Each structure stands twice: as C-alpha cells, then as structure tokens.
Short mmCIF file of C-alpha atoms in Angstrom, two decimals:
data_model
loop_
_atom_site.label_atom_id
_atom_site.label_comp_id
_atom_site.label_asym_id
_atom_site.label_seq_id
_atom_site.Cartn_x
_atom_site.Cartn_y
_atom_site.Cartn_z
CA MET X 1 3.35 -27.17 -3.88
CA LYS X 2 3.57 -23.74 -2.19
CA THR X 3 0.18 -24.24 -0.57
CA THR X 4 1.25 -27.66 0.74
CA LEU X 5 4.46 -26.22 2.18
CA LEU X 6 2.56 -23.40 3.85
CA VAL X 7 0.06 -25.78 5.43
CA ALA X 8 2.95 -27.97 6.63
CA LEU X 9 4.72 -24.93 8.10
CA MET X 10 1.61 -23.83 9.95
CA ALA X 11 1.09 -27.37 11.25
CA CYS X 12 4.67 -27.40 12.56
CA LEU X 13 4.19 -24.03 14.25
CA GLY X 14 0.94 -25.25 15.72
CA ALA X 15 2.73 -28.30 17.11
CA MET X 16 5.44 -26.03 18.55
CA SER X 17 2.78 -23.96 20.25
CA GLU X 18 1.51 -27.08 21.99
CA ALA X 19 4.93 -28.51 22.83
CA ALA X 20 6.88 -25.39 23.76
CA ALA X 21 4.21 -22.89 24.77
CA VAL X 22 4.76 -20.79 21.65
CA GLU X 23 1.91 -18.31 21.32
CA VAL X 24 0.48 -18.40 17.78
CA THR X 25 -2.33 -16.24 16.37
CA VAL X 26 -3.84 -16.93 12.95
CA GLY X 27 -5.78 -14.34 10.96
CA GLY X 28 -6.50 -13.37 7.40
CA ARG X 29 -8.21 -11.12 4.89
CA LEU X 30 -10.36 -11.58 1.81
CA HIS X 31 -10.87 -8.64 -0.59
CA LEU X 32 -13.29 -9.12 -3.49
CA ASP X 33 -13.58 -6.28 -6.03
CA TYR X 34 -15.97 -5.48 -8.87
CA ALA X 35 -15.49 -2.59 -11.32
CA ARG X 36 -17.69 -1.01 -13.98
CA TYR X 37 -15.91 1.17 -16.53
CA ASN X 38 -17.32 4.04 -18.56
CA ALA X 39 -14.60 3.94 -21.23
CA ASP X 40 -13.34 6.95 -23.13
CA VAL X 41 -10.71 5.90 -25.71
CA ARG X 42 -9.36 2.52 -24.71
CA GLN X 43 -11.82 -0.37 -24.51
CA LEU X 44 -12.31 -1.41 -20.87
CA ASP X 45 -14.21 -4.49 -19.78
CA ASN X 46 -16.10 -4.66 -16.51
CA GLY X 47 -14.35 -7.04 -14.16
CA MET X 48 -14.46 -8.96 -10.89
CA LEU X 49 -11.23 -9.64 -9.02
CA LEU X 50 -10.14 -11.58 -5.96
CA ARG X 51 -7.71 -8.86 -4.92
CA ARG X 52 -6.40 -10.53 -1.77
CA ALA X 53 -6.88 -13.92 -0.12
CA ARG X 54 -4.29 -13.70 2.61
CA LEU X 55 -3.55 -15.85 5.62
CA ASP X 56 -1.55 -14.26 8.45
CA MET X 57 0.23 -15.90 11.36
CA ASP X 58 1.88 -14.11 14.28
CA GLY X 59 3.74 -15.91 17.02
CA LYS X 60 5.58 -15.21 20.25
CA LEU X 61 8.72 -17.37 20.46
CA THR X 62 10.17 -15.93 23.69
CA SER X 63 9.59 -12.83 25.77
CA ASP X 64 11.75 -10.89 23.30
CA TRP X 65 11.42 -12.72 19.96
CA SER X 66 8.33 -13.01 17.76
CA PHE X 67 7.64 -13.82 14.12
CA GLU X 68 5.21 -12.85 11.37
CA LEU X 69 4.15 -14.83 8.30
CA ALA X 70 1.69 -13.73 5.63
CA TYR X 71 0.84 -15.71 2.50
CA ASP X 72 -1.44 -14.48 -0.29
CA PHE X 73 -3.26 -17.24 -2.19
CA ALA X 74 -4.73 -14.82 -4.75
CA ASN X 75 -3.11 -15.19 -8.18
CA VAL X 76 -4.95 -11.99 -9.20
CA TYR X 77 -7.11 -13.22 -12.04
CA ALA X 78 -9.88 -10.87 -13.16
CA LEU X 79 -13.15 -12.22 -14.54
CA THR X 80 -14.21 -9.78 -17.29
CA ASN X 81 -16.89 -9.56 -19.98
CA THR X 82 -14.57 -11.23 -22.48
CA GLY X 83 -12.96 -13.88 -20.27
CA THR X 84 -10.35 -14.34 -17.57
CA VAL X 85 -7.37 -11.97 -17.50
CA LYS X 86 -4.18 -12.51 -15.46
CA ASP X 87 -2.45 -9.57 -13.84
CA GLY X 88 1.20 -10.23 -14.61
CA ASP X 89 2.54 -8.24 -11.65
CA PHE X 90 1.00 -10.46 -9.00
CA LYS X 91 1.21 -14.11 -8.11
CA GLU X 92 0.59 -16.39 -5.16
CA GLY X 93 3.31 -16.17 -2.52
CA PHE X 94 4.60 -14.80 0.75
CA THR X 95 4.05 -11.10 1.41
CA ASP X 96 5.54 -10.75 4.91
CA ILE X 97 7.99 -13.16 6.51
CA ALA X 98 9.98 -11.69 9.39
CA LEU X 99 11.46 -12.09 12.85
CA HIS X 100 10.98 -9.31 15.43
CA TYR X 101 13.16 -8.57 18.46
CA ASP X 102 11.90 -6.11 21.05
CA GLY X 103 14.28 -6.87 23.91
CA TRP X 104 16.06 -3.52 23.62
CA LYS X 105 14.70 -0.57 25.54
CA GLN X 106 15.72 1.92 22.87
CA ALA X 107 14.57 0.25 19.63
CA ASP X 108 13.02 -2.78 17.95
CA LEU X 109 14.60 -4.98 15.27
CA ASN X 110 12.85 -6.60 12.28
CA VAL X 111 14.65 -9.05 10.00
CA GLY X 112 13.05 -10.55 6.88
CA GLN X 113 10.64 -9.29 4.26
CA THR X 114 8.67 -6.25 5.40
CA LYS X 115 7.52 -2.95 3.92
CA VAL X 116 10.18 -0.39 3.11
CA PRO X 117 9.37 2.67 5.31
CA LEU X 118 8.21 5.19 2.70
CA GLY X 119 4.75 6.77 2.76
CA LEU X 120 1.97 7.02 5.31
CA GLU X 121 -0.63 5.49 2.99
CA GLU X 122 1.67 2.63 1.97
CA LEU X 123 2.48 1.68 5.57
CA ASN X 124 -1.18 1.67 6.61
CA SER X 125 -2.70 -1.81 6.33
CA SER X 126 -4.87 -2.59 3.29
CA ASN X 127 -7.60 -3.40 5.83
CA ALA X 128 -7.43 0.16 7.17
CA ILE X 129 -6.88 2.45 4.15
CA SER X 130 -9.79 4.79 3.43
CA PHE X 131 -10.04 3.97 -0.30
CA ILE X 132 -10.13 0.68 -2.16
CA GLU X 133 -6.72 1.31 -3.70
CA ARG X 134 -3.86 3.60 -2.73
CA ALA X 135 -3.21 6.86 -4.58
CA LEU X 136 -1.35 7.18 -7.89
CA SER X 137 1.91 8.43 -6.34
CA THR X 138 2.00 5.64 -3.77
CA ASP X 139 1.34 3.02 -6.45
CA ALA X 140 4.11 4.38 -8.67
CA PHE X 141 6.88 5.16 -6.17
CA ALA X 142 6.53 3.11 -2.96
CA PRO X 143 9.01 0.17 -3.01
CA SER X 144 6.58 -1.97 -0.96
CA ARG X 145 8.13 -5.15 0.54
CA ARG X 146 11.82 -6.12 0.43
CA LEU X 147 14.14 -8.48 2.29
CA GLY X 148 16.22 -6.61 4.81
CA ALA X 149 16.81 -5.48 8.38
CA GLU X 150 14.99 -2.59 10.05
CA VAL X 151 15.63 -0.81 13.33
CA SER X 152 12.72 1.28 14.61
CA ARG X 153 11.58 3.26 17.63
CA ASN X 154 7.85 3.94 17.94
CA ARG X 155 6.34 6.24 20.54
CA ASP X 156 3.09 8.21 20.89
CA HIS X 157 4.66 11.50 19.81
CA TYR X 158 7.27 10.32 17.29
CA SER X 159 8.62 7.36 15.33
CA VAL X 160 11.95 6.67 13.63
CA SER X 161 12.90 3.74 11.40
CA VAL X 162 15.95 2.85 9.31
CA MET X 163 16.05 -0.13 6.95
CA GLY X 164 18.72 -1.69 4.76
CA PHE X 165 17.15 -3.84 2.06
CA GLY X 166 17.85 -6.00 -0.96
CA SER X 167 15.67 -7.88 -3.42
CA SER X 168 12.13 -9.10 -2.76
CA PHE X 169 11.45 -12.69 -1.67
CA ASP X 170 10.06 -13.64 -5.10
CA GLY X 171 12.92 -11.97 -6.98
CA ARG X 172 10.67 -9.60 -8.92
CA GLU X 173 12.24 -6.52 -7.31
CA ARG X 174 16.04 -6.50 -7.38
CA GLY X 175 18.71 -4.20 -6.10
CA ARG X 176 19.83 -2.91 -2.72
CA GLY X 177 19.26 0.25 -0.81
CA LEU X 178 18.76 2.18 2.41
CA ALA X 179 15.54 3.78 3.69
CA ALA X 180 14.74 6.06 6.62
CA ARG X 181 11.48 7.55 7.91
CA ALA X 182 10.76 9.90 10.79
CA THR X 183 7.43 11.20 12.07
CA VAL X 184 6.40 13.61 14.79
CA THR X 185 3.01 14.15 16.41
CA PRO X 186 3.16 17.65 17.90
CA ILE X 187 -0.53 17.41 18.81
CA TYR X 188 -1.79 14.21 20.45
CA ALA X 189 -4.75 14.94 22.72
CA GLY X 190 -7.83 13.23 24.07
CA GLY X 191 -6.23 9.80 23.95
CA GLY X 192 -5.60 10.17 20.23
CA ASN X 193 -8.92 11.80 19.39
CA THR X 194 -7.10 14.92 18.13
CA VAL X 195 -3.85 14.38 16.20
CA LEU X 196 -1.44 16.36 14.04
CA HIS X 197 1.00 14.10 12.17
CA LEU X 198 4.06 15.19 10.16
CA GLY X 199 6.54 12.89 8.46
CA ILE X 200 9.47 12.66 6.08
CA ALA X 201 11.06 9.63 4.43
CA ALA X 202 13.89 8.99 1.98
CA VAL X 203 15.05 5.93 0.07
CA VAL X 204 18.29 5.53 -1.87
CA GLU X 205 18.55 2.45 -4.07
CA ARG X 206 21.07 0.96 -6.49
CA PRO X 207 18.87 -1.14 -8.80
CA THR X 208 19.86 -4.27 -10.68
CA GLY X 209 18.81 -4.35 -14.33
CA GLU X 210 16.14 -2.22 -15.96
CA VAL X 211 13.58 -0.26 -13.94
CA LYS X 212 10.19 1.18 -14.80
CA PHE X 213 7.53 3.33 -13.17
CA THR X 214 3.86 2.83 -13.82
CA ALA X 215 0.51 3.25 -12.08
CA ARG X 216 -2.99 1.90 -12.41
CA PRO X 217 -5.96 4.33 -12.26
CA GLU X 218 -6.53 3.45 -8.55
CA SER X 219 -8.40 0.31 -9.62
CA ARG X 220 -6.95 -3.16 -10.22
CA ALA X 221 -10.06 -5.08 -11.23
CA LEU X 222 -8.69 -4.74 -14.76
CA ASP X 223 -4.94 -4.78 -15.48
CA VAL X 224 -4.80 -1.45 -17.31
CA ARG X 225 -2.33 1.43 -16.92
CA PHE X 226 -2.59 4.85 -18.51
CA LEU X 227 0.87 5.87 -17.26
CA ASN X 228 4.03 3.90 -17.97
CA THR X 229 7.64 4.98 -18.42
CA GLY X 230 8.55 1.71 -20.08
CA LYS X 231 11.77 -0.07 -19.12
CA LEU X 232 14.62 2.34 -18.36
CA ALA X 233 18.12 1.00 -18.97
CA ASP X 234 21.46 2.07 -17.47
CA VAL X 235 19.92 3.31 -14.20
CA THR X 236 22.66 3.63 -11.58
CA HIS X 237 20.69 5.15 -8.67
CA VAL X 238 17.08 5.80 -7.74
CA GLY X 239 16.39 8.33 -4.97
CA ARG X 240 12.95 8.73 -3.44
CA LEU X 241 11.73 11.47 -1.11
CA GLY X 242 8.37 11.62 0.63
CA LEU X 243 6.63 14.26 2.75
CA GLU X 244 3.46 13.47 4.67
CA ALA X 245 0.96 15.34 6.83
CA ALA X 246 -2.31 14.42 8.49
CA VAL X 247 -4.68 15.99 10.96
CA LYS X 248 -7.75 14.55 12.63
CA SER X 249 -10.26 15.83 15.11
CA GLY X 250 -12.88 13.32 16.14
CA PRO X 251 -14.69 12.02 13.06
CA LEU X 252 -12.97 14.44 10.64
CA SER X 253 -9.53 13.92 9.14
CA LEU X 254 -7.34 15.30 6.35
CA GLN X 255 -4.26 13.64 4.91
CA ALA X 256 -1.74 14.57 2.19
CA GLU X 257 1.50 13.23 0.75
CA TRP X 258 4.04 14.38 -1.83
CA MET X 259 6.59 12.03 -3.39
CA GLN X 260 9.49 12.63 -5.75
CA THR X 261 11.71 10.09 -7.49
CA ALA X 262 15.07 11.08 -9.00
CA ILE X 263 16.57 8.70 -11.56
CA LYS X 264 20.31 8.76 -12.26
CA ARG X 265 21.40 7.11 -15.52
CA LYS X 266 24.60 6.68 -17.47
CA GLY X 267 25.03 9.24 -20.23
CA ILE X 268 24.57 12.98 -20.50
CA GLY X 269 21.04 14.41 -20.30
CA THR X 270 19.36 11.14 -19.33
CA ASP X 271 18.58 11.89 -15.65
CA ALA X 272 14.92 12.48 -14.78
CA THR X 273 12.81 13.60 -11.82
CA LEU X 274 9.26 12.28 -11.43
CA GLU X 275 6.72 13.36 -8.83
CA GLY X 276 3.19 12.96 -7.53
CA TRP X 277 0.93 13.93 -4.66
CA TYR X 278 -2.54 13.48 -3.21
CA VAL X 279 -4.82 15.12 -0.68
CA MET X 280 -7.75 13.31 0.93
CA GLY X 281 -10.46 13.89 3.49
CA SER X 282 -12.60 11.58 5.62
CA TRP X 283 -15.74 12.14 7.67
CA VAL X 284 -17.14 9.31 9.80
CA LEU X 285 -20.84 10.15 9.82
CA THR X 286 -21.62 8.00 12.85
CA GLY X 287 -19.08 9.83 15.03
CA GLU X 288 -16.22 7.33 15.30
CA SER X 289 -12.62 8.47 14.80
CA ARG X 290 -9.87 6.91 12.68
CA GLN X 291 -7.45 5.22 15.05
CA TYR X 292 -3.84 6.42 15.09
CA SER X 293 -0.70 4.98 16.69
CA SER X 294 3.07 5.37 16.24
CA GLY X 295 3.00 7.15 12.90
CA ARG X 296 0.24 5.07 11.24
CA PHE X 297 -3.55 5.02 10.98
CA LYS X 298 -5.31 1.85 12.10
CA GLY X 299 -8.81 2.26 10.61
CA VAL X 300 -12.26 3.05 11.97
CA PRO X 301 -13.55 1.10 15.01
CA VAL X 302 -17.16 -0.08 15.11
CA GLN X 303 -18.79 1.11 18.33
CA ARG X 304 -22.52 0.56 17.74
CA PRO X 305 -24.75 -2.34 16.62
CA GLY X 306 -25.69 -0.65 13.33
CA GLY X 307 -22.07 -0.27 12.24
CA ALA X 308 -20.21 2.85 11.10
CA TRP X 309 -20.52 4.98 7.94
CA GLU X 310 -17.69 7.01 6.40
CA VAL X 311 -17.57 9.34 3.37
CA THR X 312 -14.25 10.14 1.69
CA ALA X 313 -12.81 12.28 -1.10
CA ARG X 314 -9.35 12.29 -2.69
CA TYR X 315 -7.58 14.19 -5.44
CA SER X 316 -4.36 12.64 -6.73
CA HIS X 317 -1.78 13.71 -9.31
CA LEU X 318 1.12 11.84 -10.93
CA ASP X 319 3.62 13.20 -13.44
CA LEU X 320 5.93 10.68 -15.14
CA ASP X 321 7.11 13.13 -17.82
CA ASN X 322 10.56 14.64 -17.40
CA ALA X 323 13.63 14.98 -19.61
CA ASN X 324 13.58 12.04 -22.04
CA VAL X 325 11.22 9.96 -19.87
CA ARG X 326 7.69 10.13 -21.28
CA GLY X 327 5.49 8.12 -18.93
CA GLY X 328 2.48 10.46 -19.00
CA GLU X 329 0.49 12.55 -16.55
CA GLU X 330 -2.73 11.74 -14.69
CA ASP X 331 -5.19 13.44 -12.32
CA ASN X 332 -7.86 11.47 -10.48
CA LEU X 333 -10.82 12.58 -8.40
CA THR X 334 -12.20 9.82 -6.16
CA LEU X 335 -15.36 9.92 -4.04
CA GLY X 336 -16.05 7.09 -1.64
CA VAL X 337 -18.49 5.60 0.86
CA ASN X 338 -17.46 2.96 3.41
CA TYR X 339 -19.81 0.90 5.57
CA TYR X 340 -18.23 -0.89 8.54
CA ALA X 341 -20.76 -3.59 9.37
CA SER X 342 -18.50 -5.00 12.11
CA LYS X 343 -14.82 -5.20 12.91
CA HIS X 344 -14.64 -8.10 10.44
CA LEU X 345 -16.72 -6.84 7.49
CA ARG X 346 -16.45 -3.64 5.44
CA ILE X 347 -18.27 -2.71 2.22
CA MET X 348 -16.61 -0.01 0.08
CA LEU X 349 -17.74 2.00 -2.94
CA ASN X 350 -15.49 4.35 -4.96
CA TYR X 351 -16.27 6.56 -7.94
CA ILE X 352 -13.08 7.50 -9.84
CA ASP X 353 -12.94 10.24 -12.48
CA VAL X 354 -9.70 9.73 -14.45
CA HIS X 355 -7.95 12.33 -16.64
CA SER X 356 -4.75 11.05 -18.24
CA GLU X 357 -2.46 12.06 -21.09
CA ARG X 358 0.58 10.24 -22.46
CA ARG X 359 2.59 11.18 -25.53
CA GLY X 360 -0.11 13.59 -26.65
CA LYS X 361 -2.99 11.09 -26.34
CA ALA X 362 -5.68 11.70 -23.72
CA ASP X 363 -7.90 9.06 -22.11
CA SER X 364 -10.46 9.98 -19.43
CA PRO X 365 -12.64 7.05 -18.32
CA GLN X 366 -14.83 6.86 -15.24
CA ILE X 367 -14.77 3.90 -12.86
CA LEU X 368 -17.28 2.61 -10.32
CA LEU X 369 -15.38 0.30 -7.98
CA MET X 370 -16.82 -1.85 -5.19
CA ARG X 371 -15.20 -4.06 -2.57
CA ALA X 372 -16.40 -6.59 -0.01
CA GLN X 373 -13.69 -6.88 2.66
CA LEU X 374 -13.56 -9.67 5.24
CA ALA X 375 -10.90 -9.62 7.93
CA PHE X 376 -10.42 -11.97 10.85
#
C-alpha cells in the first residue's frame, strides 16, 4: 500500500511539473552490504544486507518554495548463514519529507521531517561518509530525523541552525525538544581546498515513555549490539552536547567529534551521563579533496577516468556505563579503502576490530565489511 501511494504521489508531482512548470528532480541510492565475522564469544553469522534502497525527489514549487521527499524501500532483512533475519529498528517508509522556504535574505526555513542538527558525521549524507557506517557515538546519541521546524543560515565561513522538533513520522521516536548547532570555518582557502572546521551543538529533549541507548559495532549486516542500556523508565529530560572539529588540506583530512548525553530521571541517584568520541583520518591517494560546504562534507569528486582511491582510519569509543546505568563500553579500530569508480558508483571495504565489555563480560570480534554503493 505504501509503495502504491508513493508511486501515485510521484505521478501527481510529475503531472504538476508538466501542468504548472514545477521543477522536479528524481534520484536515489542503493547500498548493498556483506559482512564476514570472526566471532569471539557470541556466535555471529556472516550476512548480506540491502542497507538502503531509497528514492529521492526534490522539487521547486515557486522561486522561494521547494520540497524534498525521500522514501526507503529497504525493510532491512539480512541474509545470513542460518536464514533471513529482520532488523527490528528499521522498516520501509519515508525518511525525509519537508518544505523549504528560502525567500528570506537572513535565513532559510525547513518544515517537516529532517535531521536534527547534532553531529558533523550524522549530518553528512550516507553517500558521502568516509566509512560504511557512522561511529559508535553517532549511532548511540544522534536523534536522526524528527518532525519539526528548522531555521538555518549557511555561509562559507559559518553556519547556524535552530530546530524545534517532536516525534518521528513513523512514531518510533517520541517526545519533543529543541536543538541548535553552530559552526565556524576560520580557515577557508583555495576555493575550499584548505579548511579548518569547528562546531558545537546541543539538544534538549523531553521524551515520552521509556528511552534506551544502544549501538551496533559499526556494522549492520547482522542485527547485533554489544552495548545496550536497556529501557530506562521515568526519564524526564535528555540533554545532548556535541563538539566537532575537522581540518583538510588537499587530499588529507582529519575529523573528530565528542558527544555527551545527560539523562535526568525521577528519584534520587538515578541520573546518568554517557559519552563517546571518535577521531578519523582520510587520504585520497589519487589527489582529489573531500568537498566541503556550509558546515558539512560532501564526499570525494571523481576527476579522472580511472576513478579515485581513498584510504581511511578511525578509532571510536563509547561508554554507556554511569551511575546505575550499565550499558557497557566499547572501543573500535576501523581501517578502510574506498574506490570511487564514478560519481554514481563507490566500492567500500572496512576492517573493524571490536573490543567491548558489558557487565563484566568481554566480547572482541573482528569484522570484514564490504559495500557496493550506487547513487543517481
């Protein structure tokens, strides 16, 4: 039914584009993953996963108003050695659905479901991130997409955004809150070839019902988590703080983020503070430079017939143990190679060395993760 409605909506928009000169652009992405696990304690099956099968539509309604629609057809089923496994956190549905107004000189307005402005890595497109999956801290703490209204101002040397938000479109994330992010680029030279980026973001949320914090080991081809706080009841406020920094010079770049989440609960001695961080480096061997604009990275452009090659490394840490919250602690070392065959096709390979401990039990598997990424 959802697929039928989406096709009907796109057909209507297409008809509008013919009848009323509405400019419509259709795109999409297909991310296919395969993972091999060298298990330590827990049994882990090798798996293949259709991570994303997304159709995007952008349209210009007037000179000031535009819209964005994105629908993911992937139900996130993994094909493993022992059968098909469903990832319960993901289902087919809309990811982005928003109206944009850019008729003001001072700021832009977004209304609908968009990403909450917290975290450089989170706000970068999944087509442009340097690793197959985002770091532990981003996975655990970033609120991702919510329904709300955002006012933003984006310039070459700085960006500011403020967003009031509520629940997610599918109702899985509930509550209401306020988020703000600001970035500065004190160094922006050579048309963006040399960049120093600094940023700070904060989110205050009043959740509805129980909350939990968990993270996968930077691989989703198998629905396994070594860290999990379990469901936390009587949470009155959740406060998130993020610091971010990045520097790039030609083909070399470094990037780091630190995130902290403070949980306020009813009762004495039940508050907790959780935190995580990562640091990563990238070297584009063929000389290209990661593109950067308005507080976000846009990926590596392909400038030669043979494509572009990039090597990456990341160390990430997440600590979900504090007070009476015992979610565990994990450190990951990830090494990666990316081949950009064209602007539409990227092949990625990550080796992930996991070291986790929860409630006194350690588990340290190794993961070889591959992705074929098609974008159009």
